XYZ file of N, CA and C in Angstrom:
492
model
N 135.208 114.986 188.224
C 136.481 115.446 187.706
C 136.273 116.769 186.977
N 137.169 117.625 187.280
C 137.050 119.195 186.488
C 138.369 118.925 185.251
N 137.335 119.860 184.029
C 138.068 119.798 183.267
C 139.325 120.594 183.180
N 140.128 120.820 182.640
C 141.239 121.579 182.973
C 140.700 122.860 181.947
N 141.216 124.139 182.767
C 140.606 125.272 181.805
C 139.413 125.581 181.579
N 138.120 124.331 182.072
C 137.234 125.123 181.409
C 136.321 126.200 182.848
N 135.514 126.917 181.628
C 135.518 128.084 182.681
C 133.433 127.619 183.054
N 133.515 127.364 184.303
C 132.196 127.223 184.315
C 131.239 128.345 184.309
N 131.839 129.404 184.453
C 130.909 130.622 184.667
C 130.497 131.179 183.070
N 130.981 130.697 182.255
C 130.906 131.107 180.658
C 129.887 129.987 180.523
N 130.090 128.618 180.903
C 129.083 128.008 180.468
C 128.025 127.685 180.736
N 127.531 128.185 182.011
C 126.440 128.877 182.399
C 125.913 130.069 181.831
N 126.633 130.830 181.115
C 126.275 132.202 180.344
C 125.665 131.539 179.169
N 126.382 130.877 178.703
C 125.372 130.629 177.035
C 124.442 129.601 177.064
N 124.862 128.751 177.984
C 123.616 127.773 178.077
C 122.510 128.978 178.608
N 122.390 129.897 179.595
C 121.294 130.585 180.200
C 120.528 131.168 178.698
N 121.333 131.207 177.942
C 120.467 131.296 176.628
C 119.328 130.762 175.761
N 119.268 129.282 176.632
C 118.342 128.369 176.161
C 117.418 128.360 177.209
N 115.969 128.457 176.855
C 114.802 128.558 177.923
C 114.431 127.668 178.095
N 114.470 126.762 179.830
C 114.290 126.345 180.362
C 113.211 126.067 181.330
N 112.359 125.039 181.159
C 110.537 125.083 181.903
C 110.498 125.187 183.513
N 109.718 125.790 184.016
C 109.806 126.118 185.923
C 108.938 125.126 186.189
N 109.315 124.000 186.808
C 108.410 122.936 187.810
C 108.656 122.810 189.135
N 107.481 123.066 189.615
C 108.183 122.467 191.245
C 107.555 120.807 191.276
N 108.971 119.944 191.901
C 108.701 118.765 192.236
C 108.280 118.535 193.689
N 107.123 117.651 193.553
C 106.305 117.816 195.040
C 106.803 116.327 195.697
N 106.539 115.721 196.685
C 105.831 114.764 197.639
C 106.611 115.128 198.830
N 106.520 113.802 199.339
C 106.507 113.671 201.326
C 108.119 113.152 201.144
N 108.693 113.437 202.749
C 109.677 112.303 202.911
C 108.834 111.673 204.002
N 109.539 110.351 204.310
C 109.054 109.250 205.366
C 108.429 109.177 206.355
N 109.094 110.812 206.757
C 107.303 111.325 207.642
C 106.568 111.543 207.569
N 105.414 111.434 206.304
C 104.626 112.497 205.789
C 104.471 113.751 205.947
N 106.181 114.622 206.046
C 106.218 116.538 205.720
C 105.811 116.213 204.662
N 105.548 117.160 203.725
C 105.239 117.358 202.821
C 106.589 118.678 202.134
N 107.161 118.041 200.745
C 108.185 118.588 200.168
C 107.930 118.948 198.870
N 108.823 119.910 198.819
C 109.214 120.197 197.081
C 110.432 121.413 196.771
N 110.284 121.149 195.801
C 112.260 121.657 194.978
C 111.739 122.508 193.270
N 111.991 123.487 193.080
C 112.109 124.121 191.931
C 113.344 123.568 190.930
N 112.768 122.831 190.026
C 113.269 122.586 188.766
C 113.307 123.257 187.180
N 114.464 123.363 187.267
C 114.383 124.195 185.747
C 114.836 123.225 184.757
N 114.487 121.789 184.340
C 115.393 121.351 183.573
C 114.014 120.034 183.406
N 112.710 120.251 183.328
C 111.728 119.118 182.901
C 111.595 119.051 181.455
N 111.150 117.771 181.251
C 111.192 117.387 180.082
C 110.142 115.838 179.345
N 109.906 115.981 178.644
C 108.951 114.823 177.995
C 110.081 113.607 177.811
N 110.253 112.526 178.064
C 110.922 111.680 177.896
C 110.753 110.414 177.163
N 109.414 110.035 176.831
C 108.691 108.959 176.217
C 107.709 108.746 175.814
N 106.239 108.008 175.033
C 105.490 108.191 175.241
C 105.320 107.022 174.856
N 105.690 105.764 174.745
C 105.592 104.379 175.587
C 106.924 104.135 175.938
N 107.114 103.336 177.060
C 105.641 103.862 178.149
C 105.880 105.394 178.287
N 104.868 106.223 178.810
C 104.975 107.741 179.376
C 105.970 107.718 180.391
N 107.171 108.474 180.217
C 108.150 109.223 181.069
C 108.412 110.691 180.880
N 108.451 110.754 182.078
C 109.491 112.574 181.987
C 110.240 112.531 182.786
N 111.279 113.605 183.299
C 112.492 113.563 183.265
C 112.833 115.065 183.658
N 113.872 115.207 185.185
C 114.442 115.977 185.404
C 115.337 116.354 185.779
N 116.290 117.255 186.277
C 117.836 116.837 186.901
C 118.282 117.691 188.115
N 117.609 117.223 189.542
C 117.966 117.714 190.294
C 119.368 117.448 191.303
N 119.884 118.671 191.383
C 121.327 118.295 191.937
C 121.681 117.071 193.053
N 122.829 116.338 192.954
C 122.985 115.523 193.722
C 122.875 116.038 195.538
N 123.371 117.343 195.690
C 123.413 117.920 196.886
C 122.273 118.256 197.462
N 121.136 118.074 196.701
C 119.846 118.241 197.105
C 118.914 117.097 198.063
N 118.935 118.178 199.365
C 118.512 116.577 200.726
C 116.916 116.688 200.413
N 115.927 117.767 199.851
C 114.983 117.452 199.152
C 114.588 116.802 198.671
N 115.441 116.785 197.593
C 115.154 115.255 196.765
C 115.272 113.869 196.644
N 116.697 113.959 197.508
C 116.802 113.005 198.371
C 115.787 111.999 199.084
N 114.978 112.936 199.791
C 113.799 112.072 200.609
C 112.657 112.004 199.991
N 112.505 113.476 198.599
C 111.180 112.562 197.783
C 111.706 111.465 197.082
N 112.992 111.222 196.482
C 112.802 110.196 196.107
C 112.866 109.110 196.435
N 112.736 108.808 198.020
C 113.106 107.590 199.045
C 111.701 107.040 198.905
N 110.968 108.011 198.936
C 109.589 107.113 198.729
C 108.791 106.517 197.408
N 109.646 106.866 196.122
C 109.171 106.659 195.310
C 108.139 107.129 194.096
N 106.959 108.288 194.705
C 106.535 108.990 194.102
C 106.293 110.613 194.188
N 105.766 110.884 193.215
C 105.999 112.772 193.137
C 105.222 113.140 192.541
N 104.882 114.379 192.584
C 103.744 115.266 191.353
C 104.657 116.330 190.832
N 104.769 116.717 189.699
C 105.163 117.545 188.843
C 104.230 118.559 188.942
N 104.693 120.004 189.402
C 103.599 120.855 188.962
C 104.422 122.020 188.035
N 104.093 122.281 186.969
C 103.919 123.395 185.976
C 103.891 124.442 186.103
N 104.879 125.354 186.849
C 104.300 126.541 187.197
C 104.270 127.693 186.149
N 102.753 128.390 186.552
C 102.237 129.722 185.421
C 103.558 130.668 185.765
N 103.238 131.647 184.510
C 104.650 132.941 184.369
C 103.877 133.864 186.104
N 102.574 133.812 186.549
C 102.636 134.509 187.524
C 103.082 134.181 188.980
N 103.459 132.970 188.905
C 103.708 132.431 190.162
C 105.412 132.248 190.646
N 106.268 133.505 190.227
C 107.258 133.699 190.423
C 107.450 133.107 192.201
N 106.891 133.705 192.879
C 106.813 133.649 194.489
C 107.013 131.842 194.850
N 106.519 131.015 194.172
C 106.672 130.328 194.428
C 107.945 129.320 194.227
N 107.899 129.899 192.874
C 109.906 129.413 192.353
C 110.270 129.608 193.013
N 110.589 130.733 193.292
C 111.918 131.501 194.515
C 112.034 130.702 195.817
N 110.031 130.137 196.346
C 110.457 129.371 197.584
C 110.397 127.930 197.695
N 110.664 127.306 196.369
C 110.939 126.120 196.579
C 112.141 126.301 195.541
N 112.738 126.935 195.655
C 114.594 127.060 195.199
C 115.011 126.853 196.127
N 114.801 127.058 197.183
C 116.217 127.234 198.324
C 116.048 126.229 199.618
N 116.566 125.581 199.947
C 116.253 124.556 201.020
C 116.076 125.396 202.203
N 114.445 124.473 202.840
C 114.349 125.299 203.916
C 113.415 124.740 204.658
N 113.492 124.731 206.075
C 112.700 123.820 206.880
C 111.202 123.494 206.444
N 110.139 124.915 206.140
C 109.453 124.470 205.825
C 108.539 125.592 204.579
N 108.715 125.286 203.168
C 108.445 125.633 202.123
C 106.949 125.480 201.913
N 106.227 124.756 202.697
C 104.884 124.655 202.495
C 104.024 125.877 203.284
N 104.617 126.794 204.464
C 104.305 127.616 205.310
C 102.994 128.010 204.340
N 101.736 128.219 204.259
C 101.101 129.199 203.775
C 100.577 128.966 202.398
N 100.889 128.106 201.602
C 101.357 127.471 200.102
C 99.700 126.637 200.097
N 98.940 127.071 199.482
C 97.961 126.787 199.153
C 97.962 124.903 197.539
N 97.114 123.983 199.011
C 97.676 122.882 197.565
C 96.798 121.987 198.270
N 96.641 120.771 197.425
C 95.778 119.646 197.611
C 96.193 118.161 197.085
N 96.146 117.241 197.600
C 96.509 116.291 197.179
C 96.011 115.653 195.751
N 97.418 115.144 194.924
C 96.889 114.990 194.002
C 96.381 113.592 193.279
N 96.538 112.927 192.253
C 95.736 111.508 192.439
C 96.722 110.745 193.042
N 97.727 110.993 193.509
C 98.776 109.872 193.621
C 99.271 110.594 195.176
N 98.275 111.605 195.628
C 98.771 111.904 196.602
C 99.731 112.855 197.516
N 100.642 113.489 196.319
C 101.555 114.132 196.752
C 100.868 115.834 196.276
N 101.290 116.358 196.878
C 100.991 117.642 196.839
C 101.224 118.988 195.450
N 99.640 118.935 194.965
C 99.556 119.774 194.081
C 99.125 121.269 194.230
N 100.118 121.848 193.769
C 99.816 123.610 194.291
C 99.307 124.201 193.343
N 98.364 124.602 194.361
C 97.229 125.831 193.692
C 97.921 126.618 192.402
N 97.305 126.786 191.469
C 97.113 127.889 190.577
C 98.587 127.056 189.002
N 99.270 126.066 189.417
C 99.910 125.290 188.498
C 99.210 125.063 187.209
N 99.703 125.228 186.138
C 99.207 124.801 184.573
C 98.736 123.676 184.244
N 99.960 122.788 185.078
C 100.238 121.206 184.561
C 100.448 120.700 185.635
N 99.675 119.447 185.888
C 100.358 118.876 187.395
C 100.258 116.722 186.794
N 101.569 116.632 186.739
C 101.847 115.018 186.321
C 102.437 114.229 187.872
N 102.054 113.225 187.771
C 102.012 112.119 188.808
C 102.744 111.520 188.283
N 103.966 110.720 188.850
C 104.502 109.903 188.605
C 105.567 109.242 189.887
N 105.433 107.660 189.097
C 106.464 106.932 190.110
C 107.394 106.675 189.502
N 108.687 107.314 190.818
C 110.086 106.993 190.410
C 110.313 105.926 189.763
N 110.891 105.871 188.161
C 111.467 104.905 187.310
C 113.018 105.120 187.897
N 113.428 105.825 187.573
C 114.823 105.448 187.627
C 115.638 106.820 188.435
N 116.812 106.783 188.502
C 117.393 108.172 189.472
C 119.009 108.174 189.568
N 119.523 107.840 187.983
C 120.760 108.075 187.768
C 121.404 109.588 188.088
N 123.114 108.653 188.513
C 123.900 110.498 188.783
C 124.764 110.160 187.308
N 124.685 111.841 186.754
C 125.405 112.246 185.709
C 125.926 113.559 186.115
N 127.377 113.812 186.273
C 128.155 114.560 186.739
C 127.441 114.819 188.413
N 127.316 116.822 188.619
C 126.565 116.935 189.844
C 125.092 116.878 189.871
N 124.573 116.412 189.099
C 123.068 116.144 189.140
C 122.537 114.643 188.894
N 120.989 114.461 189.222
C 120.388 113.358 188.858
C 119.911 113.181 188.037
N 119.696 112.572 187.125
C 118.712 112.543 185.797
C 117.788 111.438 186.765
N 116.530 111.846 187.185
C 115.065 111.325 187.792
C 114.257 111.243 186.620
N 113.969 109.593 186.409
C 112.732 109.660 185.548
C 111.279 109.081 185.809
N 110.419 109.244 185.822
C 108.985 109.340 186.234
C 108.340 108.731 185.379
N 107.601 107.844 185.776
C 106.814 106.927 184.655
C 105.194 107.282 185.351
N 104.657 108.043 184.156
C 103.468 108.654 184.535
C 102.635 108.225 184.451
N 101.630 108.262 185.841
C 100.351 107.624 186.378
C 99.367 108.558 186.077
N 99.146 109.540 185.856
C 98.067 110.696 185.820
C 99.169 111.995 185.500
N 97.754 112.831 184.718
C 98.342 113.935 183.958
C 97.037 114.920 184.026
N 97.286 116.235 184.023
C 96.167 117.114 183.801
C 96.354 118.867 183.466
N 96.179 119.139 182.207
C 96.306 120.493 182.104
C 94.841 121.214 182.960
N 95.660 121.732 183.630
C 94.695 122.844 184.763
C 94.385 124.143 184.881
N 94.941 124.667 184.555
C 94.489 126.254 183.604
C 94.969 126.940 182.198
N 94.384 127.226 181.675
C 94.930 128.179 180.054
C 95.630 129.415 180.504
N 96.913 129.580 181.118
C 97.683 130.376 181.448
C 99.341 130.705 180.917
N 99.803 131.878 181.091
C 101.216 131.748 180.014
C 102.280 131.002 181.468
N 103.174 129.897 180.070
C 104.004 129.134 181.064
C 105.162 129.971 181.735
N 105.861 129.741 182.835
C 106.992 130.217 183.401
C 108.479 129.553 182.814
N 109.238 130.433 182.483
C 110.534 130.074 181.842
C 111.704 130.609 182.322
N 112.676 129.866 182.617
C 114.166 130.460 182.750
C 114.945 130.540 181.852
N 115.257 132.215 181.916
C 116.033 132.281 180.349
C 116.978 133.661 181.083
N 117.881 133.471 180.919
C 118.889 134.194 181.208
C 118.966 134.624 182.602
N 119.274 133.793 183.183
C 118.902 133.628 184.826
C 117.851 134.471 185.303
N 116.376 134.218 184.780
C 115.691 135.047 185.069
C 114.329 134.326 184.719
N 113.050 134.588 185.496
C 112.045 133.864 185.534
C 111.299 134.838 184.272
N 110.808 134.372 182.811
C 109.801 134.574 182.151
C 108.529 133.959 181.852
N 107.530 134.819 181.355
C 106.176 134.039 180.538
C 106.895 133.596 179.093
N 106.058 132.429 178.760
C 106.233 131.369 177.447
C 104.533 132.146 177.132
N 104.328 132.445 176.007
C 103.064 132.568 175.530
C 103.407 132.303 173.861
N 102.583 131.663 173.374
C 102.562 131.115 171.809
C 102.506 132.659 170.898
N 103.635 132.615 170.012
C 103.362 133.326 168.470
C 102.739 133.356 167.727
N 101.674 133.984 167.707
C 100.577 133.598 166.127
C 101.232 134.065 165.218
């Protein structure tokens, strides 16, 4: 249901104000392709049990089929790996073309040069408005390089690096 009056393009403007973490979500659908989807909206969700938590759009046939099978790898992407956001943003036959990655403990596909790469099996995969809130109850975790994180902040891909 749309609200009456409100203007969605404003509220995309000020929310783009708040910086938002770049993950690509990995696994297979039922054939074993191998998939994944750029997420800007991960998050720590628990820590008993361990969950995290993301919200990929309902219109997304990506996600769709990773989450038919149940599990996924979270990968973390560094501020240099713009190239790769961009090609797991957009649905497309095949996003792995060339994409340097290895399976990770749970199997699903971890790409080269990622910060953070978390394993987890689908807990849950509620719809709230046009998106899913997917939550992941984590099997394995691993920080993988000391690199500055990738952030979306004003519709635009930045480095996160700490303030001393």
């Amino acid at each position: 249901m749309r609200v009456s009056g409100f203007d969605s393009q404003r509220f995309r403007q000020v929310l783009g104000q708040v910086p938002t973490s770049v993950v690509v979500v990995t696994g297979f659908d039922s054939n074993g392709t191998p998939l994944g989807i750029t997420i800007g909206s991960f998050v720590s969700v628990s820590l008993e049990p361990p969950l995290v938590g993301f919200l990929p759009g309902t219109s997304s046939r990506t996600w769709a089929a990773i989450a038919e099978t149940g599990k996924f790898a979270i990968n973390v992407l560094a501020a240099d790996q713009a190239e790769l956001c961009w090609r797991f943003a957009k649905e497309s036959d095949d996003r792995f073309a060339g994409v340097d990655w290895a399976p990770s403990s749970n199997g699903c596909p971890a790409l080269a040069g990622a910060i953070v790469a978390v394993d987890c099996d689908l807990e849950s995969n509620g719809i709230h408005g046009d998106h899913h809130f997917a939550v992941g109850r984590v099997t394995n975790l691993d920080a993988l390089r000391d690199a500055s994180a990738m952030a979306f902040y004003r519709g635009k891909v930045v480095a996160v690096t700490p303030v001393e």
